[in-house]
Amino acid sequence: MFLIGQYDSPFVRRVAIALRLYGLPFEHRPWSTFGEADKIAPFNPLRRVPTLVLEGGEVLIESTAILDYLDELVGPAKAMIAARGEARRHALKICALGSGLADKAVSLIYERVLRKDQLKLWVERCEAQISGVLEVLEKERAGVATPYWFGERIGHADIMVACALRFTGEGHPALFDARYPALQAHAARCEALPPFQEIVQRLDPPKG
């Protein structure tokens, strides 16, 4: 199978890291949604990443759906999320907050880079959403004593939040700073792991 998208995307990166942690081999096609969208279109008409093309030709889109397939592939004993119940719902909530953080950080970059005249109201809204999520995640992480969010073993929530934090820190350093020590420690712990060090690409925003 092969994974489409560049690793400066927190969504592509979370999928690639999960693939590594699961020990699943894959090819990487680092196509840009801007400069190489025509290459992506035959696999995903939305021209978005991540897009995962399975060996038989089936195409999966959106990181959450891709990870759902990978969890099914490796089985519940190895899956990096609880199979059911409150623990699963809690993990999915953290994943959703991390995903939303990344999404708003991306939107804010597009607004600042691609729009000649920035819409002040939209910038302020994105910044408020980013700050609000960071505050909630900081409080949650500060209340967890284990190495990872849900215990001794890394999970999808840890990966999504860490990828979102790296992207936000690189794209908007004034928004993710020393006000969030628990999240900084979380990010540092994850980024020290070999898959995170291998699968990384510094953010290079598109030019307007």
Coordinates of N, CA and C in Angstrom, one line a residue, residues 1 16-26 74 78 80:
M1 N 0.8 -1.2 0.0 CA 0.0 0.0 0.0 C 0.9 1.2 0.0
A16 N 1.2 8.0 9.1 CA 2.5 7.4 8.8 C 3.1 6.8 10.1
I17 N 3.0 7.6 11.2 CA 3.5 7.2 12.5 C 2.8 5.9 13.0
A18 N 1.5 5.9 12.8 CA 0.7 4.7 13.2 C 1.1 3.5 12.4
L19 N 1.3 3.7 11.1 CA 1.8 2.6 10.3 C 3.1 2.0 10.8
R20 N 4.0 2.9 11.1 CA 5.3 2.5 11.6 C 5.2 1.8 13.0
L21 N 4.4 2.3 13.9 CA 4.2 1.7 15.2 C 3.5 0.3 15.1
Y22 N 2.7 0.2 14.1 CA 2.0 -1.1 13.8 C 2.9 -2.1 13.1
G23 N 4.0 -1.6 12.6 CA 4.9 -2.4 11.8 C 4.3 -2.8 10.4
L24 N 3.5 -1.9 9.9 CA 2.9 -2.2 8.6 C 3.7 -1.5 7.5
P25 N 4.3 -2.2 6.5 CA 5.1 -1.6 5.4 C 4.2 -0.8 4.5
F26 N 4.8 0.3 4.0 CA 4.0 1.2 3.1 C 5.0 2.0 2.3
V74 N -4.8 -4.8 12.5 CA -3.9 -5.3 13.5 C -4.6 -6.0 14.6
K78 N -3.7 -5.1 19.7 CA -2.6 -4.3 19.3 C -3.1 -2.8 18.9
M80 N -4.2 0.9 18.9 CA -3.8 2.0 19.8 C -5.0 2.8 20.3

